[in-house]
């Protein structure tokens, strides 16, 4: 009704908006909201070059609490970003392997081995306590 042009919106953003707003149109109130997925446009978006969003976030916030300067130099296509963030990014925060047993520590991925080594006794005690609760 009265909308003569298309609006380009990212699929995930649109789905989140519709879910949070009872499927109401973000542009103008109307019934029967429909959206079309444009494969050509999606291919173009997937090929856009971006930097790591964690690097961008770090630059906008300054150094971390330990005054470490960890850099992620990822510059790649949007379609490569999820794999980077989930598997490679040095700025990704990792939970301790012993979190299921009660260790709440988290750190940058490259610092995890130091924590595991320095807290060996603490982790051992967590495992012993866990095993005792099973008996």
XYZ file of C-alpha atoms in Angstrom:
135
model
C 0.000 0.000 0.000
C 1.677 3.167 -1.150
C 5.178 1.723 -1.131
C 6.577 2.143 -4.614
C 10.143 1.067 -4.051
C 12.064 -1.844 -2.647
C 14.185 -1.621 0.438
C 17.342 -3.689 0.725
C 17.789 -5.165 4.171
C 20.070 -7.950 5.356
C 18.133 -11.181 5.818
C 19.281 -11.853 9.387
C 18.605 -8.273 10.488
C 15.133 -8.388 8.954
C 14.302 -11.726 10.586
C 15.462 -10.459 13.989
C 13.410 -7.274 13.607
C 10.259 -9.113 12.520
C 10.585 -11.591 15.387
C 11.055 -8.819 17.965
C 8.247 -6.643 16.563
C 5.353 -9.042 15.933
C 6.062 -9.237 12.204
C 5.402 -5.522 11.740
C 7.041 -3.788 8.799
C 10.065 -1.655 9.751
C 9.306 0.886 6.986
C 5.582 1.533 7.164
C 2.664 -0.291 8.842
C 0.891 -2.678 6.463
C -0.383 -6.250 6.302
C 1.073 -9.305 4.586
C 4.770 -8.592 4.896
C 6.770 -10.443 2.293
C 10.420 -10.436 1.491
C 12.350 -11.879 -1.385
C 15.821 -13.280 -1.201
C 17.933 -11.939 -4.047
C 20.693 -14.404 -4.886
C 22.665 -11.958 -7.034
C 22.647 -9.360 -4.276
C 23.583 -12.005 -1.684
C 26.579 -13.064 -3.803
C 27.675 -9.432 -4.046
C 27.347 -8.943 -0.275
C 29.212 -12.199 0.413
C 32.148 -10.975 -1.681
C 32.517 -7.617 0.105
C 35.820 -7.215 1.964
C 35.653 -6.574 5.711
C 38.002 -6.433 8.681
C 37.530 -8.530 11.783
C 34.705 -7.030 13.880
C 36.580 -7.986 17.072
C 39.585 -5.962 15.871
C 37.271 -3.043 15.103
C 35.699 -3.365 18.557
C 39.112 -3.472 20.235
C 40.270 -0.371 18.352
C 37.152 1.522 19.346
C 37.499 0.515 23.035
C 41.261 0.791 23.417
C 43.480 -1.893 24.947
C 42.087 -4.720 27.043
C 42.165 -4.933 30.826
C 45.651 -6.482 30.893
C 47.069 -3.782 28.594
C 47.849 -6.430 26.011
C 47.835 -5.368 22.408
C 46.581 -8.338 20.464
C 45.974 -7.731 16.801
C 43.815 -9.586 14.340
C 44.777 -8.745 10.790
C 41.865 -10.522 9.103
C 40.725 -8.773 5.961
C 38.512 -11.026 3.934
C 35.128 -11.653 2.419
C 31.998 -11.508 4.549
C 31.288 -15.140 3.699
C 34.632 -16.109 5.318
C 33.933 -14.179 8.519
C 32.061 -16.847 10.525
C 34.816 -19.405 9.990
C 37.411 -16.822 11.008
C 35.542 -15.825 14.181
C 34.789 -19.406 15.224
C 38.142 -21.027 14.455
C 41.046 -18.660 13.851
C 40.621 -15.211 15.394
C 43.214 -14.460 18.115
C 40.758 -11.983 19.671
C 38.149 -14.637 20.339
C 37.498 -15.211 24.022
C 37.667 -18.884 24.991
C 36.186 -20.526 28.059
C 38.383 -22.745 30.183
C 38.176 -26.421 29.238
C 37.062 -27.080 32.811
C 34.045 -24.788 32.668
C 31.612 -27.753 32.848
C 33.233 -28.610 36.183
C 33.064 -25.095 37.638
C 35.992 -23.031 36.338
C 34.618 -19.672 35.202
C 37.876 -18.380 33.663
C 37.895 -17.098 30.106
C 40.670 -15.478 28.103
C 42.060 -14.948 24.633
C 42.630 -18.252 22.897
C 46.435 -17.893 22.926
C 46.464 -17.413 26.744
C 44.472 -20.544 27.544
C 47.479 -22.883 27.846
C 49.035 -20.607 30.490
C 45.835 -20.772 32.527
C 45.571 -24.544 32.155
C 49.168 -24.974 33.366
C 49.025 -22.505 36.236
C 45.671 -23.758 37.547
C 46.361 -27.497 37.310
C 45.684 -28.134 41.019
C 42.481 -26.073 40.970
C 41.218 -28.019 37.955
C 42.209 -31.327 39.543
C 40.243 -30.384 42.671
C 37.214 -29.477 40.535
C 37.315 -32.903 38.876
C 37.659 -34.684 42.236
C 34.703 -32.726 43.609
C 32.669 -33.561 40.499
C 33.448 -37.273 40.778
C 32.483 -37.233 44.460
C 29.063 -35.830 43.583
C 28.523 -38.787 41.243
C 29.107 -41.360 43.988
